[in-house]
């Protein structure tokens, strides 16, 4: 192959990649616990669930999960993730946008349903039970997937809640997500 043949092929791949990404962004659900967890693979190819690579200590890595979600910006998308704890314990469930060095990936979450444990105010109709950044909770029926409440988050402005984990009891989290926008992070002072 010569350079003249390779160049058009690379251009085509680049255009295809841009087209694939148009109209969607990335959201994330993280869970950090005090017990090892077994992650179930998602059937949805646009939801990748793994033990987080940025956690270097092997024990802590095995106690954590990160779901990288490709979410559309024009409609709500229902996603499901599941995991099973090896021992009784606790976890902290975080809803956020995907991390980026220079950008804020804003997204919405609503109408969370949890099986295998309990969650207080999973539909975000109230902030009661949640720890959150200022302004993360929105009350607007026209924006919500269900009811009137939803959350608007990015990586550093997230919403989280502690959950109880039971050994061998699979926890399944189903949530609705929609990407909002990407903005530049403010300059550090």
mmCIF file of C-alpha atoms in Angstrom:
data_model
loop_
_atom_site.group_PDB
_atom_site.id
_atom_site.type_symbol
_atom_site.label_atom_id
_atom_site.label_comp_id
_atom_site.label_asym_id
_atom_site.label_seq_id
_atom_site.Cartn_x
_atom_site.Cartn_y
_atom_site.Cartn_z
ATOM 1 C CA UNK A 1 0.000 0.000 0.000
ATOM 2 C CA UNK A 2 1.205 3.456 -0.711
ATOM 3 C CA UNK A 3 0.566 6.747 1.054
ATOM 4 C CA UNK A 4 -2.070 7.858 -1.510
ATOM 5 C CA UNK A 5 -4.142 4.753 -0.724
ATOM 6 C CA UNK A 6 -3.820 4.997 3.054
ATOM 7 C CA UNK A 7 -4.683 8.719 3.354
ATOM 8 C CA UNK A 8 -8.275 8.458 1.990
ATOM 9 C CA UNK A 9 -8.884 5.402 4.182
ATOM 10 C CA UNK A 10 -7.766 7.313 7.279
ATOM 11 C CA UNK A 11 -9.980 10.271 6.324
ATOM 12 C CA UNK A 12 -12.972 7.933 5.973
ATOM 13 C CA UNK A 13 -12.292 6.397 9.392
ATOM 14 C CA UNK A 14 -12.072 9.891 10.921
ATOM 15 C CA UNK A 15 -15.397 10.967 9.393
ATOM 16 C CA UNK A 16 -17.075 7.763 10.566
ATOM 17 C CA UNK A 17 -15.830 8.318 14.119
ATOM 18 C CA UNK A 18 -17.200 11.879 14.191
ATOM 19 C CA UNK A 19 -20.560 10.676 12.851
ATOM 20 C CA UNK A 20 -20.736 7.922 15.474
ATOM 21 C CA UNK A 21 -20.162 10.399 18.308
ATOM 22 C CA UNK A 22 -22.540 13.096 17.054
ATOM 23 C CA UNK A 23 -25.558 13.497 19.314
ATOM 24 C CA UNK A 24 -24.195 11.688 22.353
ATOM 25 C CA UNK A 25 -21.912 12.235 25.299
ATOM 26 C CA UNK A 26 -20.617 10.292 28.256
ATOM 27 C CA UNK A 27 -22.070 9.825 31.712
ATOM 28 C CA UNK A 28 -20.898 7.640 34.561
ATOM 29 C CA UNK A 29 -22.094 5.664 37.568
ATOM 30 C CA UNK A 30 -19.435 4.727 40.141
ATOM 31 C CA UNK A 31 -19.755 2.531 43.224
ATOM 32 C CA UNK A 32 -17.101 2.273 45.941
ATOM 33 C CA UNK A 33 -17.512 -0.372 48.658
ATOM 34 C CA UNK A 34 -15.756 -2.075 51.559
ATOM 35 C CA UNK A 35 -16.183 -5.589 50.091
ATOM 36 C CA UNK A 36 -15.054 -7.255 46.881
ATOM 37 C CA UNK A 37 -17.683 -7.184 44.144
ATOM 38 C CA UNK A 38 -18.255 -9.273 41.039
ATOM 39 C CA UNK A 39 -19.351 -7.155 38.076
ATOM 40 C CA UNK A 40 -21.807 -8.443 35.492
ATOM 41 C CA UNK A 41 -21.163 -7.340 31.908
ATOM 42 C CA UNK A 42 -23.832 -5.081 30.417
ATOM 43 C CA UNK A 43 -25.787 -6.358 27.412
ATOM 44 C CA UNK A 44 -25.770 -2.767 26.097
ATOM 45 C CA UNK A 45 -22.591 -2.141 24.064
ATOM 46 C CA UNK A 46 -22.811 1.566 24.999
ATOM 47 C CA UNK A 47 -22.506 0.786 28.712
ATOM 48 C CA UNK A 48 -19.076 -0.484 29.819
ATOM 49 C CA UNK A 49 -18.813 -1.651 33.429
ATOM 50 C CA UNK A 50 -15.353 -2.362 34.877
ATOM 51 C CA UNK A 51 -13.255 -2.188 37.996
ATOM 52 C CA UNK A 52 -11.772 1.333 37.611
ATOM 53 C CA UNK A 53 -8.289 1.489 36.135
ATOM 54 C CA UNK A 54 -7.361 4.665 38.005
ATOM 55 C CA UNK A 55 -7.614 2.799 41.350
ATOM 56 C CA UNK A 56 -4.105 1.368 41.728
ATOM 57 C CA UNK A 57 -4.404 -0.741 44.896
ATOM 58 C CA UNK A 58 -5.761 -4.166 43.844
ATOM 59 C CA UNK A 59 -8.031 -4.661 46.884
ATOM 60 C CA UNK A 60 -9.676 -1.236 46.490
ATOM 61 C CA UNK A 61 -10.006 -1.818 42.729
ATOM 62 C CA UNK A 62 -11.855 -5.114 43.379
ATOM 63 C CA UNK A 63 -14.216 -3.217 45.716
ATOM 64 C CA UNK A 64 -15.176 -0.591 43.109
ATOM 65 C CA UNK A 65 -16.951 -0.306 39.792
ATOM 66 C CA UNK A 66 -17.263 2.347 37.127
ATOM 67 C CA UNK A 67 -19.924 2.316 34.413
ATOM 68 C CA UNK A 68 -18.955 4.388 31.366
ATOM 69 C CA UNK A 69 -22.210 5.283 29.589
ATOM 70 C CA UNK A 70 -22.627 6.651 26.070
ATOM 71 C CA UNK A 71 -25.829 8.691 26.396
ATOM 72 C CA UNK A 72 -27.828 10.452 23.672
ATOM 73 C CA UNK A 73 -28.486 14.180 23.939
ATOM 74 C CA UNK A 74 -31.896 14.119 22.232
ATOM 75 C CA UNK A 75 -33.748 11.521 24.318
ATOM 76 C CA UNK A 76 -33.657 9.614 27.593
ATOM 77 C CA UNK A 77 -31.850 6.248 27.538
ATOM 78 C CA UNK A 78 -32.516 3.485 30.051
ATOM 79 C CA UNK A 79 -29.395 1.683 31.279
ATOM 80 C CA UNK A 80 -28.855 -1.218 33.680
ATOM 81 C CA UNK A 81 -25.794 -2.330 35.632
ATOM 82 C CA UNK A 82 -25.443 -5.245 38.075
ATOM 83 C CA UNK A 83 -22.894 -6.452 40.598
ATOM 84 C CA UNK A 84 -22.720 -8.952 43.452
ATOM 85 C CA UNK A 85 -20.840 -8.311 46.732
ATOM 86 C CA UNK A 86 -18.794 -11.180 48.203
ATOM 87 C CA UNK A 87 -19.474 -10.129 51.820
ATOM 88 C CA UNK A 88 -21.910 -7.947 53.743
ATOM 89 C CA UNK A 89 -20.858 -4.314 53.666
ATOM 90 C CA UNK A 90 -21.624 -0.828 52.425
ATOM 91 C CA UNK A 91 -21.127 1.036 49.196
ATOM 92 C CA UNK A 92 -21.339 4.610 47.981
ATOM 93 C CA UNK A 93 -23.271 4.995 44.724
ATOM 94 C CA UNK A 94 -22.257 8.039 42.603
ATOM 95 C CA UNK A 95 -24.054 9.559 39.585
ATOM 96 C CA UNK A 96 -21.848 11.894 37.515
ATOM 97 C CA UNK A 97 -20.586 12.901 34.089
ATOM 98 C CA UNK A 98 -17.515 11.244 32.568
ATOM 99 C CA UNK A 99 -14.119 12.636 33.594
ATOM 100 C CA UNK A 100 -12.205 14.817 31.141
ATOM 101 C CA UNK A 101 -9.023 16.793 31.778
ATOM 102 C CA UNK A 102 -10.320 20.066 30.285
ATOM 103 C CA UNK A 103 -14.101 19.622 29.821
ATOM 104 C CA UNK A 104 -17.210 19.302 31.991
ATOM 105 C CA UNK A 105 -19.496 16.570 30.606
ATOM 106 C CA UNK A 106 -22.942 17.536 31.916
ATOM 107 C CA UNK A 107 -25.727 14.946 31.992
ATOM 108 C CA UNK A 108 -29.094 14.238 33.576
ATOM 109 C CA UNK A 109 -30.177 11.180 35.570
ATOM 110 C CA UNK A 110 -33.722 10.313 36.627
ATOM 111 C CA UNK A 111 -36.037 7.486 37.660
ATOM 112 C CA UNK A 112 -33.505 5.126 39.276
ATOM 113 C CA UNK A 113 -34.758 1.677 40.303
ATOM 114 C CA UNK A 114 -32.599 -0.519 42.539
ATOM 115 C CA UNK A 115 -33.072 -4.234 43.229
ATOM 116 C CA UNK A 116 -31.064 -6.081 45.888
ATOM 117 C CA UNK A 117 -30.740 -3.109 48.256
ATOM 118 C CA UNK A 118 -32.635 0.070 49.063
ATOM 119 C CA UNK A 119 -32.128 3.648 47.944
ATOM 120 C CA UNK A 120 -33.872 6.685 49.427
ATOM 121 C CA UNK A 121 -35.641 8.965 46.893
ATOM 122 C CA UNK A 122 -34.362 7.147 43.784
ATOM 123 C CA UNK A 123 -36.565 9.244 41.492
ATOM 124 C CA UNK A 124 -34.901 12.486 42.692
ATOM 125 C CA UNK A 125 -38.252 14.032 43.646
ATOM 126 C CA UNK A 126 -36.489 15.046 46.869
ATOM 127 C CA UNK A 127 -32.826 15.467 47.802
ATOM 128 C CA UNK A 128 -33.484 13.715 51.132
ATOM 129 C CA UNK A 129 -30.985 10.864 51.588
ATOM 130 C CA UNK A 130 -28.589 12.169 48.923
ATOM 131 C CA UNK A 131 -25.294 14.011 49.338
ATOM 132 C CA UNK A 132 -24.934 16.460 46.490
ATOM 133 C CA UNK A 133 -23.364 19.577 45.080
ATOM 134 C CA UNK A 134 -25.334 22.815 45.098
ATOM 135 C CA UNK A 135 -27.712 23.092 42.145
ATOM 136 C CA UNK A 136 -27.571 19.380 41.230
ATOM 137 C CA UNK A 137 -31.282 18.810 41.933
ATOM 138 C CA UNK A 138 -33.751 20.269 39.433
ATOM 139 C CA UNK A 139 -37.531 20.396 39.758
ATOM 140 C CA UNK A 140 -39.029 20.761 36.278
ATOM 141 C CA UNK A 141 -41.669 18.346 35.005
ATOM 142 C CA UNK A 142 -40.939 19.295 31.377
ATOM 143 C CA UNK A 143 -37.296 18.162 31.769
ATOM 144 C CA UNK A 144 -37.788 15.079 33.959
ATOM 145 C CA UNK A 145 -38.068 11.555 32.581
ATOM 146 C CA UNK A 146 -40.706 10.876 35.243
ATOM 147 C CA UNK A 147 -42.285 13.019 37.937
ATOM 148 C CA UNK A 148 -40.862 16.513 38.438
ATOM 149 C CA UNK A 149 -37.373 15.930 39.850
ATOM 150 C CA UNK A 150 -34.069 14.998 38.197
ATOM 151 C CA UNK A 151 -30.363 15.627 38.704
ATOM 152 C CA UNK A 152 -27.909 17.582 36.532
ATOM 153 C CA UNK A 153 -24.306 16.521 37.148
ATOM 154 C CA UNK A 154 -20.762 16.448 35.812
ATOM 155 C CA UNK A 155 -17.713 14.581 37.142
ATOM 156 C CA UNK A 156 -16.811 17.032 39.922
ATOM 157 C CA UNK A 157 -20.435 17.993 40.711
ATOM 158 C CA UNK A 158 -22.044 14.642 41.476
ATOM 159 C CA UNK A 159 -24.798 13.114 43.595
ATOM 160 C CA UNK A 160 -24.196 10.099 45.866
ATOM 161 C CA UNK A 161 -25.793 7.931 48.536
ATOM 162 C CA UNK A 162 -24.641 5.099 50.803
ATOM 163 C CA UNK A 163 -26.174 1.662 50.156
ATOM 164 C CA UNK A 164 -26.176 -1.549 52.212
ATOM 165 C CA UNK A 165 -24.679 -4.628 50.512
ATOM 166 C CA UNK A 166 -25.541 -8.244 51.358
ATOM 167 C CA UNK A 167 -23.159 -11.110 50.572
ATOM 168 C CA UNK A 168 -24.246 -12.967 47.423
ATOM 169 C CA UNK A 169 -27.225 -10.629 46.807
ATOM 170 C CA UNK A 170 -27.005 -9.180 43.287
ATOM 171 C CA UNK A 171 -27.644 -5.443 43.118
ATOM 172 C CA UNK A 172 -29.208 -4.237 39.871
ATOM 173 C CA UNK A 173 -29.390 -0.507 39.161
ATOM 174 C CA UNK A 174 -31.617 0.712 36.354
ATOM 175 C CA UNK A 175 -31.543 4.427 35.571
ATOM 176 C CA UNK A 176 -32.537 6.852 32.856
ATOM 177 C CA UNK A 177 -29.755 9.084 31.537
ATOM 178 C CA UNK A 178 -29.532 11.888 28.992
ATOM 179 C CA UNK A 179 -26.459 13.858 27.942
ATOM 180 C CA UNK A 180 -26.743 17.648 28.173
ATOM 181 C CA UNK A 181 -23.580 19.450 27.036
ATOM 182 C CA UNK A 182 -19.809 19.757 27.221
ATOM 183 C CA UNK A 183 -18.266 22.966 28.556
ATOM 184 C CA UNK A 184 -14.702 24.061 29.222
ATOM 185 C CA UNK A 185 -13.643 23.667 32.842
ATOM 186 C CA UNK A 186 -13.064 27.001 34.562
ATOM 187 C CA UNK A 187 -9.434 28.069 34.841
ATOM 188 C CA UNK A 188 -7.817 27.086 38.135
ATOM 189 C CA UNK A 189 -6.979 30.031 40.362
#
